[in-house]
Tab-separated table of C-alpha atoms in Angstrom:
chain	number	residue	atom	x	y	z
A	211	UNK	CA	-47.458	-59.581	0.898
A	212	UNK	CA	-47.528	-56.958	3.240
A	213	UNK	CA	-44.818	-54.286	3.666
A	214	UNK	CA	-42.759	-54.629	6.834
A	215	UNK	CA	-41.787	-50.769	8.783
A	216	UNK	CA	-38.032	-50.720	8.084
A	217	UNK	CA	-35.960	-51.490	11.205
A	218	UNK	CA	-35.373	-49.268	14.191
A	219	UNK	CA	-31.467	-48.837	12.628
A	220	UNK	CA	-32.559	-47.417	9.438
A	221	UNK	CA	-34.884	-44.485	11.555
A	222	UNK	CA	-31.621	-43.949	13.551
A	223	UNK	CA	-29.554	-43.999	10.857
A	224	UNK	CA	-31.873	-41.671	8.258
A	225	UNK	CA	-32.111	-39.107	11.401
A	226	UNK	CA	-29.133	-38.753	12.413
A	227	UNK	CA	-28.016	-37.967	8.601
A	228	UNK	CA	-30.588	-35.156	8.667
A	229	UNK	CA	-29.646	-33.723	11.165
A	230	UNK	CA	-26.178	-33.472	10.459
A	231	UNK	CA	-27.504	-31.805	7.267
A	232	UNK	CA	-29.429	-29.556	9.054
A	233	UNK	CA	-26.269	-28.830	11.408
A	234	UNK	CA	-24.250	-28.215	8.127
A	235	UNK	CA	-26.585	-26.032	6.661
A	236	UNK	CA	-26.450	-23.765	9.487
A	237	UNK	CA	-23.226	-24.142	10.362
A	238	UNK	CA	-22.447	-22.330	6.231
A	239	UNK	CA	-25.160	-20.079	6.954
A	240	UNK	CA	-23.310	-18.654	9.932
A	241	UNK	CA	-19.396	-18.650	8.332
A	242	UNK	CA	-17.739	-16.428	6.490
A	243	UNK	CA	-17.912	-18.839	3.657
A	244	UNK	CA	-21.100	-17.953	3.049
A	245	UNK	CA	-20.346	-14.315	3.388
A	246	UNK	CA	-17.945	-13.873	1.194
A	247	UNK	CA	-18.413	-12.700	-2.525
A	248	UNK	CA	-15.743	-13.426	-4.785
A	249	UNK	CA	-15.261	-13.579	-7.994
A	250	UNK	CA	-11.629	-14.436	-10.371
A	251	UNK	CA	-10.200	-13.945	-14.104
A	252	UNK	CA	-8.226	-15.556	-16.225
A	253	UNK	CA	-4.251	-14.585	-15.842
A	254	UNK	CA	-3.643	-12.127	-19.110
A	255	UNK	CA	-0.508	-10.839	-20.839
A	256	UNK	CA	0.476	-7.238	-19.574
A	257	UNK	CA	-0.824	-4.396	-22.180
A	258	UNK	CA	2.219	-3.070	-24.366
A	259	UNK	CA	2.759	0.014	-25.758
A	260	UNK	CA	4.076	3.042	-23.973
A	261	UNK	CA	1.767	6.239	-23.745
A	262	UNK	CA	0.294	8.530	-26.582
A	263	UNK	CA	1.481	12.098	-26.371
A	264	UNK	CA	-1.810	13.198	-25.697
A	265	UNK	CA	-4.238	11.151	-23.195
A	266	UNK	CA	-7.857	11.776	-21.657
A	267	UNK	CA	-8.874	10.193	-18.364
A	268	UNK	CA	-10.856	7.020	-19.472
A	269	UNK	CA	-12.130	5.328	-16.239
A	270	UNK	CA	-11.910	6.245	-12.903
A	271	UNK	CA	-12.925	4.467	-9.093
A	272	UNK	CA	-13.268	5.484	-5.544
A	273	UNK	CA	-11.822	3.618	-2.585
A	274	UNK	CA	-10.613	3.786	0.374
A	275	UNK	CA	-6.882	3.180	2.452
A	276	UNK	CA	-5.261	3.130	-1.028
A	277	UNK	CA	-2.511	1.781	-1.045
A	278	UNK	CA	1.058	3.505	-2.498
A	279	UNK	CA	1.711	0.668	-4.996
A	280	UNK	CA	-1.485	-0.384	-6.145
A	281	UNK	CA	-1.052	-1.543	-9.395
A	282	UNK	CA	0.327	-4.958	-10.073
A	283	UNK	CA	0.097	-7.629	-13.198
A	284	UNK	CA	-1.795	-5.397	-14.596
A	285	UNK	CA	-4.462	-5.057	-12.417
A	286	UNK	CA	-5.316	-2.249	-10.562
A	287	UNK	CA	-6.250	-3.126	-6.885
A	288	UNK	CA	-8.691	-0.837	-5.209
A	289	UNK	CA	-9.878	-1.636	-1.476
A	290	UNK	CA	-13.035	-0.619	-0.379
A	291	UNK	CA	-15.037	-0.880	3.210
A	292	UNK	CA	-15.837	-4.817	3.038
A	293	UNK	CA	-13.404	-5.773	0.177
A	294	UNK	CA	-11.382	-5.174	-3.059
A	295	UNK	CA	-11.736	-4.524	-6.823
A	296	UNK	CA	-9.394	-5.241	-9.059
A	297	UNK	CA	-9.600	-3.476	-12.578
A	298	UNK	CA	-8.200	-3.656	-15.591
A	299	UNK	CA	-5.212	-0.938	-15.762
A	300	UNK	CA	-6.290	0.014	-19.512
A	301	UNK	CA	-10.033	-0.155	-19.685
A	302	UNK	CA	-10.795	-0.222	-15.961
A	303	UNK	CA	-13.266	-2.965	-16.225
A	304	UNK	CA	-13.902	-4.884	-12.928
A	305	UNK	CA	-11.606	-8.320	-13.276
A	306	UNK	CA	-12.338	-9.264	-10.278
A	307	UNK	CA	-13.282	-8.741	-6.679
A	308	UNK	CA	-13.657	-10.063	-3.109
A	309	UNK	CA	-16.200	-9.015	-0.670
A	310	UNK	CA	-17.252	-10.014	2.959
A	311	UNK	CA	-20.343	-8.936	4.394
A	312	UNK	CA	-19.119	-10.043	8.086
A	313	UNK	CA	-16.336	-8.285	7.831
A	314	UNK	CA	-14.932	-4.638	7.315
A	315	UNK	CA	-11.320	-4.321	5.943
A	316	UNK	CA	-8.892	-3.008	7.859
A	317	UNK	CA	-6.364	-2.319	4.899
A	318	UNK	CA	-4.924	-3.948	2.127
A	319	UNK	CA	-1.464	-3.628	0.092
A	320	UNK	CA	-0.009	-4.972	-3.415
A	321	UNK	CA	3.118	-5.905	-3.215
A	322	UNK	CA	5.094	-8.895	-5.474
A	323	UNK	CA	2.627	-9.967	-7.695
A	324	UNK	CA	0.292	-10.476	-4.957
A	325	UNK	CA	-2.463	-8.818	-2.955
A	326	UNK	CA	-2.570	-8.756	1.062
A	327	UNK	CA	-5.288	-7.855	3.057
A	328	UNK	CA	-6.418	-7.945	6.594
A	329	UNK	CA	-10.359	-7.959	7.708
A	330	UNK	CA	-11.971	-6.831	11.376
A	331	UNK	CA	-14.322	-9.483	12.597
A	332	UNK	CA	-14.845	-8.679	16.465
A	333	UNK	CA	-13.183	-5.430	16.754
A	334	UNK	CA	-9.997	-6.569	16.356
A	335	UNK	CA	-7.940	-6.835	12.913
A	336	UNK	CA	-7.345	-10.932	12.846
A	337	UNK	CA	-7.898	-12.142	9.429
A	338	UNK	CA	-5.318	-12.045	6.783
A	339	UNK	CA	-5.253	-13.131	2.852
A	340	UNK	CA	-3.498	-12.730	-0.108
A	341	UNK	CA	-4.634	-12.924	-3.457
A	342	UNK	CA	-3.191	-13.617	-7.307
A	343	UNK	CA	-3.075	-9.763	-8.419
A	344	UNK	CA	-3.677	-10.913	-11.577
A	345	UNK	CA	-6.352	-13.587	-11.154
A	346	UNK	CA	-7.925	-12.810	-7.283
A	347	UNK	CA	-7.130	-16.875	-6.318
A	348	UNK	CA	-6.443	-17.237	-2.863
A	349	UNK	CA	-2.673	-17.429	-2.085
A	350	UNK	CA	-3.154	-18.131	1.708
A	351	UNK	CA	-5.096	-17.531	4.648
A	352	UNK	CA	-3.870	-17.121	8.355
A	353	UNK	CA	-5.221	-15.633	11.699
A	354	UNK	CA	-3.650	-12.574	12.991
A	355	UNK	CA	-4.119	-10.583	16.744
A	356	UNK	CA	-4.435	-6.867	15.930
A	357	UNK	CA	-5.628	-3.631	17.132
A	358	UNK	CA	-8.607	-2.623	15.592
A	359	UNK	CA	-6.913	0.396	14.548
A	360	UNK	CA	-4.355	-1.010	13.029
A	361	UNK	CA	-3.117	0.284	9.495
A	362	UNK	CA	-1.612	-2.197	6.413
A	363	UNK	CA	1.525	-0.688	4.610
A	364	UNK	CA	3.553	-2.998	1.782
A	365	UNK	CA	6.972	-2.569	-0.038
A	366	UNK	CA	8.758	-5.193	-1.958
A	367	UNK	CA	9.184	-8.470	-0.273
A	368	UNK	CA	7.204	-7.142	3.596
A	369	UNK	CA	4.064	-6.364	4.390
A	370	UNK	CA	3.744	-4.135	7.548
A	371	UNK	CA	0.966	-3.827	9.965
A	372	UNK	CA	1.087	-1.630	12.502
A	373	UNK	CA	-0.624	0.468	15.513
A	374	UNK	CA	-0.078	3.013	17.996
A	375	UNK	CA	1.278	0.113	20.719
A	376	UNK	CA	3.452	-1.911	18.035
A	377	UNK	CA	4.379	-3.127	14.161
A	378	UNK	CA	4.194	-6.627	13.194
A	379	UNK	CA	5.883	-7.707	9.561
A	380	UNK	CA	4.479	-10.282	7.517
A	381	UNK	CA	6.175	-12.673	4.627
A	382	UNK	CA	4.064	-11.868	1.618
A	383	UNK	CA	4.491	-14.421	-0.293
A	384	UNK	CA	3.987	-17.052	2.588
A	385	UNK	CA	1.834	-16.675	5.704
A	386	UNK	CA	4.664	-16.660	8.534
A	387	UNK	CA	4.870	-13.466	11.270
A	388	UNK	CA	8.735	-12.389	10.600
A	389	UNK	CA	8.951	-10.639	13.734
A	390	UNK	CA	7.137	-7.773	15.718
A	391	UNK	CA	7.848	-5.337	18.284
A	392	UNK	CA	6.333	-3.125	20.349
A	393	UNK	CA	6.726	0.928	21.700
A	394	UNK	CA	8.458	1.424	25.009
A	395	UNK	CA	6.737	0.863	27.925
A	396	UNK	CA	4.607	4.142	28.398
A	397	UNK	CA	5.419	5.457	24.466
A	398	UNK	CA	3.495	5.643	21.297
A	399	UNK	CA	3.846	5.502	17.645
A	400	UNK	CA	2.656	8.851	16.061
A	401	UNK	CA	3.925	7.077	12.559
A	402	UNK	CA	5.691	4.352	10.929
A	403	UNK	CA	6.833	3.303	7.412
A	404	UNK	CA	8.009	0.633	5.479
A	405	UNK	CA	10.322	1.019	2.421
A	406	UNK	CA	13.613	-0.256	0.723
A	407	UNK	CA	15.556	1.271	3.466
A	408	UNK	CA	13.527	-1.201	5.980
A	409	UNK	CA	10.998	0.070	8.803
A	410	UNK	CA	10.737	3.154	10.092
A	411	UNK	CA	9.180	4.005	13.809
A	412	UNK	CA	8.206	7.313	15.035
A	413	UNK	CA	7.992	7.209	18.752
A	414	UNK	CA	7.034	10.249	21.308
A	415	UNK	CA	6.800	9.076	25.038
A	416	UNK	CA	5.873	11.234	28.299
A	417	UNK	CA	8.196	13.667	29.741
A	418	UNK	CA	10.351	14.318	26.366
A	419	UNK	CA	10.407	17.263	24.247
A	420	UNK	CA	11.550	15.097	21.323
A	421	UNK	CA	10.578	12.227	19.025
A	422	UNK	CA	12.626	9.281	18.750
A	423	UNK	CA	13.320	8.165	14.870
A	424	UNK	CA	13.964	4.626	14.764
A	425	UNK	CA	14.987	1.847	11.757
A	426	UNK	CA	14.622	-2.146	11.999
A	427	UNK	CA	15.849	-4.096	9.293
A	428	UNK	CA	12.410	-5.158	7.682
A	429	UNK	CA	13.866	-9.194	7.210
A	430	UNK	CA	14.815	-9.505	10.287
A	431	UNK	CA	13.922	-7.240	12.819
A	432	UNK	CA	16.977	-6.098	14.130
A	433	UNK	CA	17.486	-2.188	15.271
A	434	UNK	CA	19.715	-0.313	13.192
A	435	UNK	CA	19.808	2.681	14.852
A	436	UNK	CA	17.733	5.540	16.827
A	437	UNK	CA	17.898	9.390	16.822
A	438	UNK	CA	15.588	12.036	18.480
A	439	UNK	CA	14.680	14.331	16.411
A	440	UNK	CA	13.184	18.168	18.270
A	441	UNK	CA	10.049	18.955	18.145
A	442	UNK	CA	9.855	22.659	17.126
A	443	UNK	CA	7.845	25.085	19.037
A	444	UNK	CA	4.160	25.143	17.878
A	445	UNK	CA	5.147	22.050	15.558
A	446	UNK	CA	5.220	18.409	14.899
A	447	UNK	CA	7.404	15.892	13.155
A	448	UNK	CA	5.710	13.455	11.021
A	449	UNK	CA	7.673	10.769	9.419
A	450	UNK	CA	7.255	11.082	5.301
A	451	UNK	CA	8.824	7.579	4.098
A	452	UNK	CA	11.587	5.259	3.935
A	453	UNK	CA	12.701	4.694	0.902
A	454	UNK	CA	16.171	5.162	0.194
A	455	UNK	CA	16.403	7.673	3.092
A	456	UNK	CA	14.429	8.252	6.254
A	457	UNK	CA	13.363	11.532	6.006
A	458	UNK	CA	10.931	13.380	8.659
A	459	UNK	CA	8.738	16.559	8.702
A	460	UNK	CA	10.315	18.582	11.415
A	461	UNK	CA	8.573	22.482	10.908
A	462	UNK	CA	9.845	24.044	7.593
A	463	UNK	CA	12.028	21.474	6.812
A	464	UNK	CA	12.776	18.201	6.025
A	465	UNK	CA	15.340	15.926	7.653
A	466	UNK	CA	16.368	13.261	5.430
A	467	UNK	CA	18.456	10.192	7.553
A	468	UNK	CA	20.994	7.751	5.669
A	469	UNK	CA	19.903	4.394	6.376
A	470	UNK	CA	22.769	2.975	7.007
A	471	UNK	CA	23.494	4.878	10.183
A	472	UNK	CA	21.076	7.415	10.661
A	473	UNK	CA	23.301	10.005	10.110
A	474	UNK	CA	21.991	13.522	8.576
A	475	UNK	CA	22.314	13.240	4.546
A	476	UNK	CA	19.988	15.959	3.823
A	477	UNK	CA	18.051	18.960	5.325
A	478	UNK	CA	15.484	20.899	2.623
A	479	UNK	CA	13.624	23.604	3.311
A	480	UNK	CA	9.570	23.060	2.705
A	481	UNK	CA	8.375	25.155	0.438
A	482	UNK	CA	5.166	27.649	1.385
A	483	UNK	CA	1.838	26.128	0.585
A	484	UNK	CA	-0.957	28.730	-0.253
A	485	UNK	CA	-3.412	27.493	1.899
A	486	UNK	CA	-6.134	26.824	-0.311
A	487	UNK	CA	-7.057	23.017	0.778
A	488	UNK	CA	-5.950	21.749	-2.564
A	489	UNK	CA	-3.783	19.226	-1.052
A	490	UNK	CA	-0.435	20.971	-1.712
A	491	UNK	CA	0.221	20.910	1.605
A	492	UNK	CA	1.220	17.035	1.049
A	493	UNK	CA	4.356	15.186	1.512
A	494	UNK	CA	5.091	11.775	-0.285
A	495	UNK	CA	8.557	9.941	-0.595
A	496	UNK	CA	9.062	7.282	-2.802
A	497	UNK	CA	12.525	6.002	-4.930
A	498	UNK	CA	13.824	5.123	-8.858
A	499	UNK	CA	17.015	3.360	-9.460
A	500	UNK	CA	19.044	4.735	-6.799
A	501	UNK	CA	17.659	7.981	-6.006
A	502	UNK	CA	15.347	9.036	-3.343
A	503	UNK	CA	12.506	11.246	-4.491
A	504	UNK	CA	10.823	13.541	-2.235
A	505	UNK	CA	7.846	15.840	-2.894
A	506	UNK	CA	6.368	18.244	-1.367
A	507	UNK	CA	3.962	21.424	-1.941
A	508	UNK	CA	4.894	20.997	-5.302
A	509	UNK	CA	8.028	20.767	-5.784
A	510	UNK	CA	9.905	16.726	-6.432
A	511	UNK	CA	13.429	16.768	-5.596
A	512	UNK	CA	15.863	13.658	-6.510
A	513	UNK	CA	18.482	13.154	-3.497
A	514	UNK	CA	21.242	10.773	-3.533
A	515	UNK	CA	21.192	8.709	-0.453
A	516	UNK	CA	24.676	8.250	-0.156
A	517	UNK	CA	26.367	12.190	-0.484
A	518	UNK	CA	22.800	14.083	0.239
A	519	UNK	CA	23.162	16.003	-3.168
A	520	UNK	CA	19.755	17.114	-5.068
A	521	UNK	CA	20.471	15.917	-8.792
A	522	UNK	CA	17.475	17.901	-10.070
A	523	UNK	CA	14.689	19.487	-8.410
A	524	UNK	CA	11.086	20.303	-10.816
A	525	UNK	CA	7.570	21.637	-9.992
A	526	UNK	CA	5.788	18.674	-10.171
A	527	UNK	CA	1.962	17.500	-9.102
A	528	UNK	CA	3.203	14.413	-7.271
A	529	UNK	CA	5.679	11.546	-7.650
A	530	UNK	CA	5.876	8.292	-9.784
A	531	UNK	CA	5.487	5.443	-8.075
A	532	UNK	CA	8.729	3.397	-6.813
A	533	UNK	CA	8.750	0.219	-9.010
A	534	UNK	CA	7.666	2.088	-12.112
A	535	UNK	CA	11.421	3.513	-14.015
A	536	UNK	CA	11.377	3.396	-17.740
A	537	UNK	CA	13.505	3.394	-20.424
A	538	UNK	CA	13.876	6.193	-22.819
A	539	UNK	CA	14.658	5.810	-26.675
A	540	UNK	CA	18.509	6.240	-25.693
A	541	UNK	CA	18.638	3.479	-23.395
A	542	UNK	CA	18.695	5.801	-20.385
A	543	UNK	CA	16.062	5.204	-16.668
A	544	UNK	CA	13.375	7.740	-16.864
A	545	UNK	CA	10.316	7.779	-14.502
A	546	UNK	CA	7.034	9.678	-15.319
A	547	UNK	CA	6.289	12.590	-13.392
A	548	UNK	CA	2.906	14.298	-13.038
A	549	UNK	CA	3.010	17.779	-13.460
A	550	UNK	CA	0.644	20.936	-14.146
A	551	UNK	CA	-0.356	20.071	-17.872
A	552	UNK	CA	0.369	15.814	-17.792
A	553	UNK	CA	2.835	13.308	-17.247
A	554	UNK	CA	6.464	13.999	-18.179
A	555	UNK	CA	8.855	11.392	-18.947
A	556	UNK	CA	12.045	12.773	-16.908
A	557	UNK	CA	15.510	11.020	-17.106
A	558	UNK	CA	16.576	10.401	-13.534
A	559	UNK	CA	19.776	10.500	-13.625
A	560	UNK	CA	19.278	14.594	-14.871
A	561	UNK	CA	15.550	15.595	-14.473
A	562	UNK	CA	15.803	16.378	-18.215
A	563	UNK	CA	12.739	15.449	-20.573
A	564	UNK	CA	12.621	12.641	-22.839
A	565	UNK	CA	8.695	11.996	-23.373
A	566	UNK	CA	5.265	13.580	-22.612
A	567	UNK	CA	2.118	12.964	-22.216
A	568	UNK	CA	-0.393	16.271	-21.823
A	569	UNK	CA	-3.895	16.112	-20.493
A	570	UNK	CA	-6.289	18.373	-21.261
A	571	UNK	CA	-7.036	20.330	-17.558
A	572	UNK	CA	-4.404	19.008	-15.784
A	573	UNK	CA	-4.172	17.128	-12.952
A	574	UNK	CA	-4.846	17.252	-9.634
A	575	UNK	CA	-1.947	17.749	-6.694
A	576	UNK	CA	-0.770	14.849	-4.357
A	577	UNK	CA	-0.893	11.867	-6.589
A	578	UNK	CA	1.520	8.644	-7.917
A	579	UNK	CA	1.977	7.305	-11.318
A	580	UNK	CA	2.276	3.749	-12.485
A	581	UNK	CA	2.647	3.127	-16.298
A	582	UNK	CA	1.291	0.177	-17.718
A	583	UNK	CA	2.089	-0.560	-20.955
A	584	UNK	CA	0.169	2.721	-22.921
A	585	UNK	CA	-1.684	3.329	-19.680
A	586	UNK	CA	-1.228	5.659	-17.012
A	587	UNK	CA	-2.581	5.301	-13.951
A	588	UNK	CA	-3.178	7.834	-11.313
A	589	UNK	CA	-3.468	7.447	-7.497
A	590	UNK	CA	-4.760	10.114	-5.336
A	591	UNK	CA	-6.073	10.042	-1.514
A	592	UNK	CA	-9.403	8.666	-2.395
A	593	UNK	CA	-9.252	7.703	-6.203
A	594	UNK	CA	-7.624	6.159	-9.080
A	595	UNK	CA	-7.865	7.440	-12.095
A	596	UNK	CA	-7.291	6.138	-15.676
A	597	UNK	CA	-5.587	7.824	-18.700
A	598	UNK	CA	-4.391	6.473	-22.024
């Protein structure tokens, strides 16, 4: 018996299904599916232990736009040009990553158990994620309309992007815009910051000799309140955080705001830096409990926000980071501090010492400390490095 041709509906039918292979194929080829490396890790407990009294650096990493919190479920979340690394906070092993190779990332933050991140496809900052700190599976994914410029800051609960032309705040645990704004018409933002006292703009328009210091509540979006601030001759004000208090750079001194009101709680003189490019020309503001700690050209001071009043005031290398306060053996809040030969364990209600940890050479100026467990972990401007 010979064998009939199948019927025209079969050709049509077998084609057609190839080519919408072939149109799926390229179609993956060409998105950033297929561009994206990523790996993920198993959720583990958080490392125990607190830290030995003597410690050696054990790992270290490069990146780039670190963030000020960076370490979360234990993980240790390090952005670089086309992605992010997460490593182990004790043994600084890779856990996991996620890379795009048609993308370059325009900044990234840790906040709430979570990481956020926002890619530049076509010049413009429009694609945001967030990721399980602790495991790297995708939270959520949405489509955002920045600058190309634009910067990523994160404190509990917001996530702030922002530019020269305007901020936008993001929900970090969902996807949803909470609110944007943008500078007066003609203005620019020189700086901006995002802390527990909300977010902080640092405006400078045409025809004024001063800068105007403004604070939105970071939930909603309302103003608080606005203040210029002088410029002094031959200087510049540069806004240093806003956590706790709003505090600005104005010449030799700082200008710490209450957040309430804006009203002056505090004015500090800057200490001289010795010029040397060792980065103690730095300023850094961060908060414990409910003080506001400020350092700068190596010296930490701990302000209360509500009289202005310096508890205690120590040399110091840096600051420890915000969500990182510690108990001592007596029950009392204590935050480690880096200093010239290690971390100190300082009680913040007094400054006073209850713990150490010394490392052999010191450490370097302009950094933030997160404890983890019997691991220390130590952020500076480009690097993160690991003690225990």
């Amino acid at each position: 018996m010979a064998l009939r041709p199948p019927p025209l509906r079969v050709w049509i039918w077998t084609a057609g299904t190839l080519v919408l292979a072939l149109v799926a194929v390229l179609l993956y080829r060409g998105s950033s599916v297929a561009a994206t490396d990523s790996t993920t890790a198993p959720a583990s407990p958080l490392p125990g232990g607190t830290p030995a009294g003597q410690v050696a650096q054990a790992w270290s990493a490069d990146g780039q736009g670190l963030p000020v919190q960076l370490v979360q479920e234990g993980r240790v979340v390090v952005p670089r040009e086309s992605g992010l690394v997460a490593h182990d906070a004790v043994s600084g092993e890779e856990a996991w990553h996620y890379r795009r190779d048609d993308a370059e990332l325009c900044g990234a933050t840790a906040v709430d158990g979570l990481v956020v991140a926002v890619f530049r496809t076509a010049g413009r900052c429009d694609e945001a994620l967030a990721l399980d700190a602790a495991t790297g599976v995708r939270q959520w994914t949405r489509n955002l309309s920045l600058r190309g410029d634009a910067t990523i800051q994160g404190t509990s609960q917001a996530v702030l992007a922002s530019s020269a032309t305007g901020v936008v705040v993001i929900d970090p645990t969902g996807d949803n815009v909470r609110w944007r704004t943008a500078a007066d018409e003609g203005c620019r933002l020189t700086d901006t910051a995002v802390g527990s006292s909300g977010v902080a703009l640092l405006q400078r328009c045409p025809g004024s000799d001063a800068v105007r210091l403004r604070l939105f509540d970071s939930f909603t979006g309302q103003a608080r309140w606005s203040r210029d601030v002088a410029v002094p001759d031959g200087g510049e004000v540069t806004l240093v955080g806003a956590d706790r208090l709003v505090t600005v750079a104005a010449g030799g001194t700082l200008l710490a705001s209450r957040p309430d009101d804006g009203s002056e709680a505090a004015a500090l003189p800057l200490p001289e830096g010795d010029g040397d490019g060792d980065g103690d020309g730095g300023l850094l503001q961060g908060g414990a409990g409910d003080l506001a700690l400020l350092w700068a050209r190596g010296t930490l001071w701990a302000v209360d926000p509500a009289t202005g009043e310096v508890r205690w005031e120590r040399p110091a290398r840096g600051l420890p980071a915000t969500a990182d306060a510690a108990k001592t053996a007596a029950g009392d809040v204590a935050v480690w501090v880096p200093e010239e030969g290690g971390f100190v364990l300082r009680d913040l209600a007094t400054g006073e010492e209850a713990g150490r940890a010394d490392v052999d050479g010191g450490l370097e100026p302009g950094g933030r400390t997160s404890v983890t467990g019997a691991a220390l972990v130590y952020r500076l401007e480009d690097r993160v490095l690991g003690y225990r």
